[in-house]
């Protein structure tokens, strides 16, 4: 059954963790907003909307960033804000397809098929690096930042349009390694050393005190624990920043989790299929040129029953 909108009662559509993929007809929420119309909110603290106030709740590439127990709590929050007969749509990286492709590329590599090992290496990055990395970008960022990516077509087929943006970003660090970086570094250094503000001694004092306080606290902790806490804190801060994958889903485990959260009838769909009216026109899972935004995704919709 499709939900219906009318001129008198437009639908309330919500996009959680929207990143830069959002539509102005929707209520868009993210902890790091990429537009003025995005509501800034940390979804680990719940969804800042009233009970049964939304017709559609959608999120893409979010659920895998929550720990397993937090993911259930988050889906229960989605249930709370949905109206009876409302629709939830979830997109996550598809673990099943990843594993099948990994196994195929493993076999091809063992059998010595030309270039198969590049695809095999990429699948390892998708499966593993996204979960275990300890610095932003991880080994995947390094792979995408290479001068020549040996299996660019395969990578593009896996992560779609995102490949272009990530490759550009990863390469900008390298391209920036000459004069530009020296210039930028020297500006940063001058600012950090207070040279850009020769008269603002209080700023220099404040900055030194702040840096000093953090360093001192960390040094005291190091002394007390007998362990160098600096790398521990750096890694801990990064791992809690929301970049890494904390869990993965397939069509079985995602459907089961949706049911555990209270939803009915979870169904797997493709990127363009939906019970949400005018779905493709919002260009969330389908780009304006008709291609898939995230080819590696699993899409699932479920409903809140009318009597729940
Ligand atoms: C991988 S991006 C996906 C962005 C977009 N949904 C898409 O599919 O292109 C994950 C997004 O979730 C947001 N996010 C992660 N954890 C969050 C949290 N606890 N609260 C709010 N937003 C969060 C991040 O800021 C980021 O924009």
Short mmCIF file of N, CA and C in Angstrom, two decimals, residues 136-280:
data_model
loop_
_atom_site.label_atom_id
_atom_site.label_comp_id
_atom_site.label_asym_id
_atom_site.label_seq_id
_atom_site.Cartn_x
_atom_site.Cartn_y
_atom_site.Cartn_z
N UNK A 136 41.24 8.93 9.90
CA UNK A 136 40.25 9.26 8.89
C UNK A 136 40.70 8.82 7.49
N UNK A 137 39.77 8.21 6.76
CA UNK A 137 40.07 7.74 5.41
C UNK A 137 40.60 6.33 5.39
N UNK A 138 41.46 6.01 6.38
CA UNK A 138 42.01 4.66 6.51
C UNK A 138 42.78 4.22 5.27
N UNK A 139 42.92 2.91 5.12
CA UNK A 139 43.64 2.35 3.97
C UNK A 139 42.85 2.58 2.68
N UNK A 140 41.50 2.72 2.82
CA UNK A 140 40.68 2.98 1.63
C UNK A 140 41.02 4.35 1.04
N UNK A 141 41.22 5.34 1.93
CA UNK A 141 41.59 6.68 1.48
C UNK A 141 42.93 6.65 0.74
N UNK A 142 43.87 5.86 1.28
CA UNK A 142 45.19 5.76 0.63
C UNK A 142 45.05 5.11 -0.74
N UNK A 143 44.20 4.07 -0.82
CA UNK A 143 43.99 3.39 -2.10
C UNK A 143 43.42 4.36 -3.14
N UNK A 144 42.42 5.13 -2.71
CA UNK A 144 41.76 6.06 -3.64
C UNK A 144 42.63 7.25 -3.99
N UNK A 145 43.65 7.51 -3.16
CA UNK A 145 44.53 8.64 -3.42
C UNK A 145 45.69 8.30 -4.34
N UNK A 146 45.78 7.03 -4.80
CA UNK A 146 46.88 6.64 -5.68
C UNK A 146 46.82 7.41 -7.00
N UNK A 147 48.00 7.63 -7.57
CA UNK A 147 48.07 8.31 -8.87
C UNK A 147 47.23 7.56 -9.90
N UNK A 148 47.41 6.25 -9.95
CA UNK A 148 46.64 5.43 -10.88
C UNK A 148 45.92 4.35 -10.06
N UNK A 149 44.61 4.32 -10.17
CA UNK A 149 43.84 3.27 -9.48
C UNK A 149 43.67 2.13 -10.48
N UNK A 150 44.29 0.99 -10.20
CA UNK A 150 44.36 -0.06 -11.24
C UNK A 150 43.01 -0.64 -11.64
N UNK A 151 42.01 -0.55 -10.75
CA UNK A 151 40.69 -1.12 -11.07
C UNK A 151 39.60 -0.06 -10.87
N UNK A 152 39.85 1.11 -11.45
CA UNK A 152 38.94 2.25 -11.25
C UNK A 152 37.49 1.91 -11.62
N UNK A 153 37.30 1.19 -12.73
CA UNK A 153 35.92 0.88 -13.16
C UNK A 153 35.22 0.01 -12.13
N UNK A 154 35.96 -0.94 -11.57
CA UNK A 154 35.37 -1.82 -10.54
C UNK A 154 34.98 -1.00 -9.31
N UNK A 155 35.89 -0.11 -8.89
CA UNK A 155 35.63 0.73 -7.71
C UNK A 155 34.41 1.61 -7.95
N UNK A 156 34.33 2.21 -9.15
CA UNK A 156 33.19 3.08 -9.48
C UNK A 156 31.90 2.27 -9.48
N UNK A 157 31.96 1.04 -9.98
CA UNK A 157 30.76 0.20 -10.02
C UNK A 157 30.32 -0.15 -8.60
N UNK A 158 31.26 -0.17 -7.67
CA UNK A 158 30.91 -0.49 -6.28
C UNK A 158 30.35 0.71 -5.54
N UNK A 159 31.02 1.86 -5.64
CA UNK A 159 30.60 2.98 -4.78
C UNK A 159 30.03 4.17 -5.56
N UNK A 160 29.88 4.00 -6.87
CA UNK A 160 29.16 4.98 -7.69
C UNK A 160 29.78 6.37 -7.67
N UNK A 161 28.90 7.37 -7.64
CA UNK A 161 29.32 8.75 -7.75
C UNK A 161 30.24 9.17 -6.60
N UNK A 162 30.11 8.46 -5.47
CA UNK A 162 30.96 8.80 -4.32
C UNK A 162 32.43 8.64 -4.67
N UNK A 163 32.73 7.69 -5.58
CA UNK A 163 34.13 7.43 -5.95
C UNK A 163 34.78 8.72 -6.44
N UNK A 164 34.03 9.43 -7.30
CA UNK A 164 34.59 10.66 -7.88
C UNK A 164 34.95 11.65 -6.77
N UNK A 165 34.00 11.88 -5.86
CA UNK A 165 34.23 12.87 -4.79
C UNK A 165 35.39 12.44 -3.89
N UNK A 166 35.40 11.14 -3.52
CA UNK A 166 36.45 10.68 -2.59
C UNK A 166 37.82 10.73 -3.27
N UNK A 167 37.85 10.33 -4.56
CA UNK A 167 39.14 10.34 -5.27
C UNK A 167 39.67 11.78 -5.35
N UNK A 168 38.77 12.72 -5.70
CA UNK A 168 39.18 14.13 -5.77
C UNK A 168 39.72 14.60 -4.43
N UNK A 169 39.01 14.22 -3.35
CA UNK A 169 39.42 14.65 -2.02
C UNK A 169 40.77 14.03 -1.64
N UNK A 170 40.87 12.71 -1.88
CA UNK A 170 42.10 12.00 -1.51
C UNK A 170 43.29 12.57 -2.29
N UNK A 171 43.02 12.89 -3.59
CA UNK A 171 44.13 13.40 -4.41
C UNK A 171 44.50 14.83 -4.07
N UNK A 172 43.53 15.58 -3.53
CA UNK A 172 43.80 16.99 -3.25
C UNK A 172 44.92 17.10 -2.22
N UNK A 173 44.98 16.15 -1.28
CA UNK A 173 46.05 16.15 -0.27
C UNK A 173 47.39 16.02 -0.94
N UNK A 174 47.44 15.10 -1.98
CA UNK A 174 48.70 14.86 -2.64
C UNK A 174 49.05 16.02 -3.58
N UNK A 175 48.01 16.50 -4.33
CA UNK A 175 48.24 17.59 -5.28
C UNK A 175 48.70 18.84 -4.55
N UNK A 176 48.29 18.91 -3.29
CA UNK A 176 48.57 20.09 -2.48
C UNK A 176 49.95 20.02 -1.83
N UNK A 177 50.77 19.08 -2.30
CA UNK A 177 51.99 18.81 -1.54
C UNK A 177 53.14 19.78 -1.86
N UNK A 178 53.00 20.60 -2.88
CA UNK A 178 54.08 21.50 -3.25
C UNK A 178 53.97 22.85 -2.59
N UNK A 179 54.05 23.88 -3.42
CA UNK A 179 54.01 25.26 -2.94
C UNK A 179 52.77 25.56 -2.11
N UNK A 180 51.61 25.05 -2.65
CA UNK A 180 50.35 25.33 -1.98
C UNK A 180 50.38 24.90 -0.53
N UNK A 181 50.87 23.65 -0.33
CA UNK A 181 50.85 23.13 1.03
C UNK A 181 51.82 23.92 1.91
N UNK A 182 52.98 24.27 1.33
CA UNK A 182 53.96 25.05 2.11
C UNK A 182 53.35 26.37 2.55
N UNK A 183 52.60 26.99 1.55
CA UNK A 183 51.98 28.29 1.84
C UNK A 183 50.94 28.13 2.95
N UNK A 184 50.09 27.08 2.76
CA UNK A 184 49.03 26.87 3.74
C UNK A 184 49.65 26.55 5.10
N UNK A 185 50.71 25.72 5.08
CA UNK A 185 51.35 25.32 6.33
C UNK A 185 51.92 26.55 7.02
N UNK A 186 52.55 27.42 6.19
CA UNK A 186 53.20 28.57 6.80
C UNK A 186 52.15 29.50 7.41
N UNK A 187 50.97 29.62 6.74
CA UNK A 187 49.89 30.43 7.31
C UNK A 187 49.41 29.84 8.64
N UNK A 188 49.22 28.53 8.63
CA UNK A 188 48.76 27.86 9.84
C UNK A 188 49.79 28.05 10.94
N UNK A 189 51.07 27.86 10.56
CA UNK A 189 52.13 27.96 11.57
C UNK A 189 52.20 29.36 12.15
N UNK A 190 52.03 30.33 11.20
CA UNK A 190 52.08 31.72 11.68
C UNK A 190 50.92 32.01 12.62
N UNK A 191 49.75 31.45 12.26
CA UNK A 191 48.61 31.68 13.14
C UNK A 191 48.85 31.01 14.48
N UNK A 192 49.31 29.76 14.39
CA UNK A 192 49.50 28.99 15.62
C UNK A 192 50.56 29.65 16.50
N UNK A 193 51.57 30.20 15.84
CA UNK A 193 52.61 30.82 16.66
C UNK A 193 52.25 32.25 17.04
N UNK A 194 51.06 32.71 16.62
CA UNK A 194 50.57 34.01 17.05
C UNK A 194 51.11 35.17 16.23
N UNK A 195 51.88 34.88 15.15
CA UNK A 195 52.50 35.97 14.40
C UNK A 195 51.49 36.82 13.64
N UNK A 196 50.31 36.25 13.33
CA UNK A 196 49.32 37.03 12.61
C UNK A 196 48.62 38.02 13.54
N UNK A 197 48.80 37.86 14.80
CA UNK A 197 48.14 38.73 15.77
C UNK A 197 49.18 39.23 16.78
N UNK A 198 50.20 40.01 16.30
CA UNK A 198 51.30 40.35 17.20
C UNK A 198 50.85 41.11 18.45
N UNK A 199 49.70 41.85 18.31
CA UNK A 199 49.29 42.63 19.49
C UNK A 199 48.33 41.86 20.39
N UNK A 200 47.78 40.76 19.86
CA UNK A 200 46.76 40.04 20.63
C UNK A 200 47.42 39.01 21.56
N UNK A 201 48.14 39.55 22.51
CA UNK A 201 48.89 38.64 23.38
C UNK A 201 47.98 37.74 24.19
N UNK A 202 46.72 38.25 24.49
CA UNK A 202 45.82 37.42 25.28
C UNK A 202 45.45 36.16 24.50
N UNK A 203 45.33 36.33 23.13
CA UNK A 203 44.98 35.17 22.30
C UNK A 203 46.10 34.12 22.39
N UNK A 204 47.32 34.64 22.30
CA UNK A 204 48.46 33.71 22.38
C UNK A 204 48.50 33.02 23.74
N UNK A 205 48.20 33.84 24.76
CA UNK A 205 48.23 33.29 26.11
C UNK A 205 47.15 32.21 26.27
N UNK A 206 45.91 32.57 25.73
CA UNK A 206 44.77 31.64 25.85
C UNK A 206 45.09 30.33 25.13
N UNK A 207 45.65 30.49 23.89
CA UNK A 207 45.94 29.30 23.07
C UNK A 207 46.98 28.42 23.76
N UNK A 208 48.03 29.08 24.28
CA UNK A 208 49.07 28.31 24.96
C UNK A 208 48.51 27.61 26.19
N UNK A 209 47.62 28.31 26.90
CA UNK A 209 47.05 27.72 28.12
C UNK A 209 46.20 26.51 27.77
N UNK A 210 45.39 26.68 26.67
CA UNK A 210 44.48 25.59 26.29
C UNK A 210 45.29 24.36 25.86
N UNK A 211 46.21 24.58 24.92
CA UNK A 211 47.03 23.47 24.44
C UNK A 211 47.79 22.88 25.61
N UNK A 212 48.29 23.78 26.44
CA UNK A 212 49.07 23.33 27.60
C UNK A 212 48.22 22.50 28.55
N UNK A 213 46.95 22.95 28.77
CA UNK A 213 46.07 22.24 29.72
C UNK A 213 45.80 20.83 29.23
N UNK A 214 45.49 20.72 27.91
CA UNK A 214 45.19 19.39 27.36
C UNK A 214 46.42 18.51 27.47
N UNK A 215 47.58 19.09 27.06
CA UNK A 215 48.82 18.31 27.10
C UNK A 215 49.13 17.91 28.53
N UNK A 216 48.91 18.86 29.47
CA UNK A 216 49.23 18.56 30.86
C UNK A 216 48.32 17.44 31.38
N UNK A 217 47.01 17.56 31.09
CA UNK A 217 46.07 16.53 31.56
C UNK A 217 46.49 15.17 31.01
N UNK A 218 46.81 15.14 29.71
CA UNK A 218 47.20 13.86 29.11
C UNK A 218 48.50 13.35 29.73
N UNK A 219 49.41 14.29 30.01
CA UNK A 219 50.69 13.87 30.60
C UNK A 219 50.48 13.33 32.01
N UNK A 220 49.57 14.00 32.77
CA UNK A 220 49.29 13.52 34.13
C UNK A 220 48.69 12.11 34.06
N UNK A 221 47.75 11.93 33.11
CA UNK A 221 47.13 10.60 32.95
C UNK A 221 48.20 9.55 32.60
N UNK A 222 49.14 9.97 31.75
CA UNK A 222 50.23 9.07 31.36
C UNK A 222 51.04 8.66 32.58
N UNK A 223 51.32 9.68 33.44
CA UNK A 223 52.09 9.40 34.66
C UNK A 223 51.33 8.46 35.60
N UNK A 224 50.01 8.77 35.77
CA UNK A 224 49.19 8.00 36.72
C UNK A 224 49.01 6.55 36.28
N UNK A 225 48.80 6.37 34.96
CA UNK A 225 48.51 5.02 34.48
C UNK A 225 49.77 4.25 34.10
N UNK A 226 50.87 4.97 33.93
CA UNK A 226 52.10 4.31 33.51
C UNK A 226 52.04 3.90 32.04
N UNK A 227 51.07 4.46 31.31
CA UNK A 227 50.89 4.12 29.90
C UNK A 227 50.83 5.40 29.10
N UNK A 228 51.39 5.42 27.89
CA UNK A 228 51.29 6.62 27.07
C UNK A 228 49.84 6.76 26.57
N UNK A 229 49.09 7.71 27.16
CA UNK A 229 47.65 7.81 26.81
C UNK A 229 47.41 8.62 25.53
N UNK A 230 48.43 9.30 25.01
CA UNK A 230 48.20 10.16 23.84
C UNK A 230 47.64 9.37 22.64
N UNK A 231 48.30 8.25 22.23
CA UNK A 231 47.72 7.51 21.09
C UNK A 231 46.37 6.89 21.44
N UNK A 232 46.21 6.50 22.70
CA UNK A 232 44.93 5.88 23.11
C UNK A 232 43.79 6.89 22.93
N UNK A 233 44.03 8.13 23.39
CA UNK A 233 42.99 9.16 23.29
C UNK A 233 42.74 9.55 21.83
N UNK A 234 43.83 9.63 21.05
CA UNK A 234 43.67 10.01 19.63
C UNK A 234 42.81 8.97 18.90
N UNK A 235 43.14 7.70 19.13
CA UNK A 235 42.40 6.63 18.44
C UNK A 235 40.95 6.60 18.97
N UNK A 236 40.79 6.73 20.29
CA UNK A 236 39.46 6.70 20.89
C UNK A 236 38.58 7.81 20.33
N UNK A 237 39.15 9.02 20.25
CA UNK A 237 38.38 10.17 19.72
C UNK A 237 37.95 9.88 18.29
N UNK A 238 38.89 9.35 17.49
CA UNK A 238 38.55 9.08 16.10
C UNK A 238 37.48 8.00 16.00
N UNK A 239 37.62 6.92 16.76
CA UNK A 239 36.68 5.79 16.66
C UNK A 239 35.27 6.21 17.10
N UNK A 240 35.20 7.27 17.92
CA UNK A 240 33.88 7.75 18.36
C UNK A 240 33.35 8.88 17.48
N UNK A 241 34.09 9.22 16.42
CA UNK A 241 33.69 10.38 15.61
C UNK A 241 32.54 10.09 14.66
N UNK A 242 32.20 8.80 14.47
CA UNK A 242 31.09 8.47 13.57
C UNK A 242 31.54 8.02 12.19
N UNK A 243 32.86 7.98 11.94
CA UNK A 243 33.30 7.59 10.59
C UNK A 243 33.30 6.08 10.36
N UNK A 244 33.64 5.32 11.40
CA UNK A 244 33.85 3.87 11.17
C UNK A 244 32.52 3.10 11.21
N UNK A 245 32.52 1.97 10.55
CA UNK A 245 31.36 1.07 10.59
C UNK A 245 31.44 0.24 11.86
N UNK A 246 30.33 0.22 12.61
CA UNK A 246 30.32 -0.54 13.87
C UNK A 246 29.59 -1.89 13.71
N UNK A 247 28.80 -2.01 12.65
CA UNK A 247 28.12 -3.28 12.39
C UNK A 247 27.71 -3.31 10.93
N UNK A 248 27.35 -4.51 10.42
CA UNK A 248 26.95 -4.62 9.01
C UNK A 248 25.65 -5.43 8.92
N UNK A 249 24.94 -5.24 7.82
CA UNK A 249 23.63 -5.89 7.66
C UNK A 249 23.49 -6.53 6.29
N UNK A 250 22.63 -7.59 6.29
CA UNK A 250 22.21 -8.22 5.04
C UNK A 250 20.69 -8.24 5.03
N UNK A 251 20.10 -8.82 3.99
CA UNK A 251 18.62 -8.74 3.87
C UNK A 251 17.92 -9.50 5.00
N UNK A 252 18.63 -10.48 5.60
CA UNK A 252 18.01 -11.22 6.71
C UNK A 252 18.10 -10.41 8.01
N UNK A 253 19.31 -9.97 8.35
CA UNK A 253 19.48 -9.30 9.66
C UNK A 253 18.80 -7.93 9.70
N UNK A 254 18.75 -7.24 8.55
CA UNK A 254 18.08 -5.92 8.56
C UNK A 254 16.57 -6.10 8.74
N UNK A 255 16.00 -7.08 8.03
CA UNK A 255 14.55 -7.34 8.17
C UNK A 255 14.25 -7.73 9.62
N UNK A 256 15.10 -8.58 10.19
CA UNK A 256 14.86 -9.03 11.57
C UNK A 256 14.92 -7.85 12.54
N UNK A 257 15.89 -6.97 12.35
CA UNK A 257 16.04 -5.81 13.25
C UNK A 257 14.84 -4.87 13.14
N UNK A 258 14.34 -4.69 11.91
CA UNK A 258 13.17 -3.82 11.72
C UNK A 258 11.96 -4.40 12.45
N UNK A 259 11.81 -5.71 12.37
CA UNK A 259 10.68 -6.35 13.07
C UNK A 259 10.87 -6.22 14.58
N UNK A 260 12.11 -6.41 15.05
CA UNK A 260 12.38 -6.26 16.50
C UNK A 260 12.04 -4.85 16.98
N UNK A 261 12.22 -3.86 16.10
CA UNK A 261 11.93 -2.48 16.49
C UNK A 261 10.43 -2.17 16.43
N UNK A 262 9.64 -3.11 15.91
CA UNK A 262 8.18 -2.93 15.90
C UNK A 262 7.56 -2.83 14.51
N UNK A 263 8.40 -2.76 13.46
CA UNK A 263 7.87 -2.57 12.10
C UNK A 263 7.30 -3.87 11.54
N UNK A 264 6.43 -3.71 10.53
CA UNK A 264 5.81 -4.86 9.86
C UNK A 264 6.25 -4.90 8.40
N UNK A 265 6.15 -6.09 7.85
CA UNK A 265 6.34 -6.33 6.41
C UNK A 265 7.61 -5.72 5.81
N UNK A 266 8.79 -6.03 6.33
CA UNK A 266 9.99 -5.50 5.67
C UNK A 266 10.16 -6.12 4.29
N UNK A 267 10.37 -5.28 3.31
CA UNK A 267 10.59 -5.80 1.95
C UNK A 267 11.84 -5.16 1.35
N UNK A 268 12.55 -5.98 0.60
CA UNK A 268 13.73 -5.48 -0.09
C UNK A 268 13.29 -4.88 -1.43
N UNK A 269 13.83 -3.71 -1.76
CA UNK A 269 13.46 -3.04 -3.00
C UNK A 269 14.73 -2.62 -3.73
N UNK A 270 14.57 -2.10 -4.94
CA UNK A 270 15.77 -1.52 -5.56
C UNK A 270 15.75 -0.01 -5.33
N UNK A 271 16.78 0.67 -5.82
CA UNK A 271 16.96 2.09 -5.49
C UNK A 271 15.79 2.96 -5.95
N UNK A 272 15.13 2.57 -7.05
CA UNK A 272 14.06 3.41 -7.60
C UNK A 272 12.67 2.99 -7.13
N UNK A 273 12.57 1.83 -6.52
CA UNK A 273 11.25 1.33 -6.07
C UNK A 273 10.95 1.82 -4.67
N UNK A 274 9.69 2.22 -4.46
CA UNK A 274 9.34 2.67 -3.11
C UNK A 274 7.84 2.81 -2.93
N UNK A 275 7.41 2.74 -1.67
CA UNK A 275 6.02 3.05 -1.36
C UNK A 275 5.87 4.55 -1.11
N UNK A 276 6.99 5.28 -1.15
CA UNK A 276 6.95 6.73 -0.91
C UNK A 276 6.57 7.43 -2.22
N UNK A 277 5.48 8.23 -2.22
CA UNK A 277 5.08 8.89 -3.46
C UNK A 277 6.20 9.77 -4.04
N UNK A 278 6.34 9.76 -5.33
CA UNK A 278 7.32 10.57 -6.10
C UNK A 278 8.77 10.29 -5.66
N UNK A 279 9.04 9.09 -5.22
CA UNK A 279 10.33 8.76 -4.62
C UNK A 279 11.52 9.23 -5.47
N UNK A 280 11.53 8.82 -6.75
CA UNK A 280 12.72 9.11 -7.58
C UNK A 280 12.93 10.61 -7.76
#
